[in-house]
PDB file of C-alpha atoms in Angstrom:
ATOM      1  CA  GLY A   1     -11.905   8.610 -23.951  1.00  0.00           C
ATOM      2  CA  ASP A   2      -8.559   7.905 -25.658  1.00  0.00           C
ATOM      3  CA  ARG A   3      -6.481   8.954 -22.728  1.00  0.00           C
ATOM      4  CA  PHE A   4      -8.594   6.849 -20.382  1.00  0.00           C
ATOM      5  CA  ARG A   5      -8.012   3.850 -22.656  1.00  0.00           C
ATOM      6  CA  LEU A   6      -4.276   4.571 -22.439  1.00  0.00           C
ATOM      7  CA  VAL A   7      -4.515   4.530 -18.638  1.00  0.00           C
ATOM      8  CA  GLU A   8      -6.393   1.204 -18.734  1.00  0.00           C
ATOM      9  CA  LYS A   9      -3.956  -0.220 -21.263  1.00  0.00           C
ATOM     10  CA  ASN A  10      -0.869   0.706 -19.218  1.00  0.00           C
ATOM     11  CA  LYS A  11      -2.493  -0.615 -16.079  1.00  0.00           C
ATOM     12  CA  LYS A  12      -3.276  -3.924 -17.763  1.00  0.00           C
ATOM     13  CA  GLU A  13       0.214  -4.222 -19.232  1.00  0.00           C
ATOM     14  CA  GLY A  14       1.676  -3.442 -15.822  1.00  0.00           C
ATOM     15  CA  THR A  15      -0.361  -6.187 -14.242  1.00  0.00           C
ATOM     16  CA  GLU A  16       0.727  -8.732 -16.910  1.00  0.00           C
ATOM     17  CA  LEU A  17       4.352  -7.749 -16.438  1.00  0.00           C
ATOM     18  CA  PHE A  18       3.929  -8.064 -12.662  1.00  0.00           C
ATOM     19  CA  LYS A  19       2.491 -11.548 -13.029  1.00  0.00           C
ATOM     20  CA  ASP A  20       5.514 -12.566 -15.109  1.00  0.00           C
ATOM     21  CA  GLY A  21       7.782 -11.368 -12.359  1.00  0.00           C
ATOM     22  CA  ASN A  22       8.850  -8.296 -14.340  1.00  0.00           C
ATOM     23  CA  ILE A  23       8.431  -5.967 -11.356  1.00  0.00           C
ATOM     24  CA  THR A  24      10.523  -2.975 -12.489  1.00  0.00           C
ATOM     25  CA  HIS A  25       8.814  -2.790 -15.881  1.00  0.00           C
ATOM     26  CA  ALA A  26       5.389  -3.214 -14.226  1.00  0.00           C
ATOM     27  CA  ALA A  27       6.127  -0.265 -11.950  1.00  0.00           C
ATOM     28  CA  LYS A  28       7.090   1.828 -14.980  1.00  0.00           C
ATOM     29  CA  ARG A  29       3.778   0.962 -16.714  1.00  0.00           C
ATOM     30  CA  TYR A  30       1.798   1.901 -13.605  1.00  0.00           C
ATOM     31  CA  LYS A  31       3.762   5.127 -13.398  1.00  0.00           C
ATOM     32  CA  ASP A  32       2.974   5.894 -17.061  1.00  0.00           C
ATOM     33  CA  ALA A  33      -0.691   5.202 -16.394  1.00  0.00           C
ATOM     34  CA  LEU A  34      -0.642   7.635 -13.470  1.00  0.00           C
ATOM     35  CA  GLY A  35       1.007  10.219 -15.734  1.00  0.00           C
ATOM     36  CA  HIS A  36      -1.823   9.928 -18.212  1.00  0.00           C
ATOM     37  CA  ALA A  37      -4.453   9.953 -15.449  1.00  0.00           C
ATOM     38  CA  ALA A  38      -2.962  13.144 -14.057  1.00  0.00           C
ATOM     39  CA  LYS A  39      -3.725  14.927 -17.328  1.00  0.00           C
ATOM     40  CA  PHE A  40      -7.490  14.430 -17.257  1.00  0.00           C
ATOM     41  CA  ARG A  41      -9.389  17.693 -17.446  1.00  0.00           C
ATOM     42  CA  ASP A  42     -13.048  18.719 -17.264  1.00  0.00           C
ATOM     43  CA  LEU A  43     -14.387  15.425 -16.021  1.00  0.00           C
ATOM     44  CA  ASN A  44     -17.991  14.876 -15.058  1.00  0.00           C
ATOM     45  CA  PRO A  45     -18.670  13.436 -11.607  1.00  0.00           C
ATOM     46  CA  GLU A  46     -18.812   9.875 -12.869  1.00  0.00           C
ATOM     47  CA  GLN A  47     -15.520  10.211 -14.714  1.00  0.00           C
ATOM     48  CA  THR A  48     -13.944  11.857 -11.663  1.00  0.00           C
ATOM     49  CA  ALA A  49     -14.986   8.910  -9.463  1.00  0.00           C
ATOM     50  CA  GLN A  50     -13.707   6.485 -12.125  1.00  0.00           C
ATOM     51  CA  THR A  51     -10.388   8.327 -12.381  1.00  0.00           C
ATOM     52  CA  THR A  52      -9.983   8.442  -8.605  1.00  0.00           C
ATOM     53  CA  LYS A  53     -10.607   4.723  -8.373  1.00  0.00           C
ATOM     54  CA  ILE A  54      -8.067   3.843 -11.040  1.00  0.00           C
ATOM     55  CA  LYS A  55      -5.476   6.210  -9.520  1.00  0.00           C
ATOM     56  CA  VAL A  56      -5.948   4.529  -6.123  1.00  0.00           C
ATOM     57  CA  ASP A  57      -5.491   1.112  -7.736  1.00  0.00           C
ATOM     58  CA  LEU A  58      -2.383   2.248  -9.547  1.00  0.00           C
ATOM     59  CA  HIS A  59      -0.807   3.700  -6.383  1.00  0.00           C
ATOM     60  CA  VAL A  60      -1.623   0.497  -4.502  1.00  0.00           C
ATOM     61  CA  ASN A  61      -0.078  -1.579  -7.341  1.00  0.00           C
ATOM     62  CA  MET A  62       3.015   0.692  -7.281  1.00  0.00           C
ATOM     63  CA  ALA A  63       3.276   0.155  -3.508  1.00  0.00           C
ATOM     64  CA  LEU A  64       3.299  -3.578  -4.068  1.00  0.00           C
ATOM     65  CA  CYS A  65       5.978  -3.281  -6.772  1.00  0.00           C
ATOM     66  CA  TRP A  66       8.150  -1.145  -4.517  1.00  0.00           C
ATOM     67  CA  THR A  67       7.700  -3.631  -1.667  1.00  0.00           C
ATOM     68  CA  LYS A  68       8.820  -6.471  -3.928  1.00  0.00           C
ATOM     69  CA  LEU A  69      11.805  -4.342  -4.972  1.00  0.00           C
ATOM     70  CA  ASP A  70      12.661  -3.746  -1.311  1.00  0.00           C
ATOM     71  CA  ASN A  71      12.171  -0.001  -1.667  1.00  0.00           C
ATOM     72  CA  VAL A  72      10.212   0.563   1.513  1.00  0.00           C
ATOM     73  CA  ASP A  73      10.296   4.388   1.305  1.00  0.00           C
ATOM     74  CA  GLN A  74       8.699   4.370  -2.119  1.00  0.00           C
ATOM     75  CA  ALA A  75       6.208   1.701  -1.096  1.00  0.00           C
ATOM     76  CA  LEU A  76       5.173   3.903   1.832  1.00  0.00           C
ATOM     77  CA  LYS A  77       4.888   6.966  -0.484  1.00  0.00           C
ATOM     78  CA  SER A  78       2.699   5.093  -2.981  1.00  0.00           C
ATOM     79  CA  ALA A  79       0.410   3.743  -0.240  1.00  0.00           C
ATOM     80  CA  GLU A  80       0.115   7.298   1.202  1.00  0.00           C
ATOM     81  CA  GLU A  81      -0.800   8.650  -2.261  1.00  0.00           C
ATOM     82  CA  ALA A  82      -3.561   6.081  -2.519  1.00  0.00           C
ATOM     83  CA  LEU A  83      -4.813   6.933   0.996  1.00  0.00           C
ATOM     84  CA  LYS A  84      -4.884  10.649   0.185  1.00  0.00           C
ATOM     85  CA  LEU A  85      -7.405   9.813  -2.511  1.00  0.00           C
ATOM     86  CA  GLU A  86      -9.329   7.220  -0.496  1.00  0.00           C
ATOM     87  CA  PRO A  87      -8.473   7.268   3.206  1.00  0.00           C
ATOM     88  CA  ALA A  88     -10.021   3.928   4.165  1.00  0.00           C
ATOM     89  CA  HIS A  89      -8.914   1.855   1.162  1.00  0.00           C
ATOM     90  CA  PRO A  90      -8.148  -1.577   2.689  1.00  0.00           C
ATOM     91  CA  LYS A  91      -5.389  -2.565   0.212  1.00  0.00           C
ATOM     92  CA  ALA A  92      -3.701   0.785   0.570  1.00  0.00           C
ATOM     93  CA  LEU A  93      -3.869   0.487   4.371  1.00  0.00           C
ATOM     94  CA  TYR A  94      -2.476  -3.033   4.139  1.00  0.00           C
ATOM     95  CA  ARG A  95       0.402  -1.932   1.867  1.00  0.00           C
ATOM     96  CA  ARG A  96       1.201   0.922   4.269  1.00  0.00           C
ATOM     97  CA  ALA A  97       1.089  -1.496   7.217  1.00  0.00           C
ATOM     98  CA  ALA A  98       3.510  -3.803   5.416  1.00  0.00           C
ATOM     99  CA  ALA A  99       5.904  -0.892   4.845  1.00  0.00           C
ATOM    100  CA  PHE A 100       5.536   0.114   8.518  1.00  0.00           C
ATOM    101  CA  GLU A 101       6.297  -3.409   9.599  1.00  0.00           C
ATOM    102  CA  LYS A 102       9.461  -3.495   7.485  1.00  0.00           C
ATOM    103  CA  THR A 103      10.662  -0.289   9.169  1.00  0.00           C
ATOM    104  CA  SER A 104       9.811  -1.517  12.664  1.00  0.00           C
ATOM    105  CA  LYS A 105       6.953   0.952  13.086  1.00  0.00           C
ATOM    106  CA  PHE A 106       4.793  -1.718  14.637  1.00  0.00           C
ATOM    107  CA  ASP A 107       2.282   0.578  16.397  1.00  0.00           C
ATOM    108  CA  GLU A 108       1.485   2.361  13.125  1.00  0.00           C
ATOM    109  CA  ALA A 109       1.285  -0.978  11.293  1.00  0.00           C
ATOM    110  CA  LYS A 110      -1.119  -2.251  13.948  1.00  0.00           C
ATOM    111  CA  LYS A 111      -3.347   0.817  13.556  1.00  0.00           C
ATOM    112  CA  ASP A 112      -3.616   0.328   9.796  1.00  0.00           C
ATOM    113  CA  LEU A 113      -4.274  -3.381  10.131  1.00  0.00           C
ATOM    114  CA  ASN A 114      -7.017  -2.786  12.656  1.00  0.00           C
ATOM    115  CA  ALA A 115      -8.630  -0.479  10.130  1.00  0.00           C
ATOM    116  CA  VAL A 116      -8.404  -3.154   7.472  1.00  0.00           C
ATOM    117  CA  LEU A 117      -9.779  -5.871   9.728  1.00  0.00           C
ATOM    118  CA  LYS A 118     -12.626  -3.647  10.861  1.00  0.00           C
ATOM    119  CA  GLN A 119     -13.768  -3.511   7.206  1.00  0.00           C
ATOM    120  CA  ASN A 120     -13.021  -7.141   6.514  1.00  0.00           C
ATOM    121  CA  PRO A 121     -12.384  -9.377   9.572  1.00  0.00           C
ATOM    122  CA  GLU A 122     -11.595 -12.362   7.317  1.00  0.00           C
ATOM    123  CA  ASP A 123      -8.806 -10.674   5.406  1.00  0.00           C
ATOM    124  CA  LYS A 124      -6.186 -13.461   5.414  1.00  0.00           C
ATOM    125  CA  ALA A 125      -3.184 -11.322   4.459  1.00  0.00           C
ATOM    126  CA  ALA A 126      -4.046  -8.691   7.099  1.00  0.00           C
ATOM    127  CA  LEU A 127      -4.617 -11.331   9.738  1.00  0.00           C
ATOM    128  CA  ALA A 128      -1.231 -12.896   9.002  1.00  0.00           C
ATOM    129  CA  LEU A 129       0.576  -9.558   9.073  1.00  0.00           C
ATOM    130  CA  ALA A 130      -1.250  -8.572  12.275  1.00  0.00           C
ATOM    131  CA  LYS A 131      -0.021 -11.756  13.898  1.00  0.00           C
ATOM    132  CA  ARG A 132       3.588 -10.925  12.954  1.00  0.00           C
ATOM    133  CA  VAL A 133       3.171  -7.331  14.150  1.00  0.00           C
ATOM    134  CA  ASP A 134       1.656  -8.485  17.459  1.00  0.00           C
ATOM    135  CA  ALA A 135       4.607 -10.786  17.980  1.00  0.00           C
ATOM    136  CA  GLN A 136       7.031  -7.943  17.306  1.00  0.00           C
ATOM    137  CA  LEU A 137       5.141  -5.601  19.710  1.00  0.00           C
ATOM    138  CA  ALA A 138       5.223  -8.324  22.416  1.00  0.00           C
ATOM    139  CA  ARG A 139       8.942  -8.733  21.839  1.00  0.00           C
ATOM    140  CA  GLN A 140       9.496  -4.976  22.070  1.00  0.00           C
ATOM    141  CA  LYS A 141       7.531  -4.832  25.339  1.00  0.00           C
ATOM    142  CA  ALA A 142       9.507  -7.717  26.838  1.00  0.00           C
ATOM    143  CA  LYS A 143      12.761  -5.993  25.807  1.00  0.00           C
ATOM    144  CA  ALA A 144      11.670  -2.696  27.344  1.00  0.00           C
ATOM    145  CA  LYS A 145      10.687  -4.460  30.568  1.00  0.00           C
ATOM    146  CA  LYS A 146      14.091  -6.179  30.715  1.00  0.00           C
ATOM    147  CA  MET A 147      15.850  -2.857  30.155  1.00  0.00           C
ATOM    148  CA  ALA A 148      13.748  -1.197  32.873  1.00  0.00           C
ATOM    149  CA  SER A 149      14.491  -3.950  35.402  1.00  0.00           C
ATOM    150  CA  LYS A 150      18.214  -3.602  34.637  1.00  0.00           C
ATOM    151  CA  MET A 151      18.058   0.161  35.103  1.00  0.00           C
ATOM    152  CA  PHE A 152      16.341  -0.140  38.458  1.00  0.00           C
ATOM    153  CA  ALA A 153      18.136  -3.188  39.788  1.00  0.00           C
TER     154      ALA A 153
END
């Protein structure tokens, strides 16, 4: 019980720090919370589910922090960690898509966004990012076409 409270406390503090624009410290709190959560032993099924849920949330929050800090590699890693625990988690998919977009992996981003929008077609953030990704994909296609026409001219 005590350790779980520690996890909750760190998570809450992280979120407060994040809201205040204190991104680096927020990430540290989330990381601490994950450290505590990793030490849980002998959980009953309900506690296991609860722990998994909070770990997923923490990884998703970390991904957001890393994105804000322009550390795309870490953002991607955190999103992947969340998705290992819950493969269809919409926020984790969205965070990974955002990281993919930043690294010009538009096809991968599109796949994740489609998965998000399948679960929630009204997701405004996902719709906006999908629009950007579609524009990039169209641009890539146009560029490839131009290159091809030059090669075969």
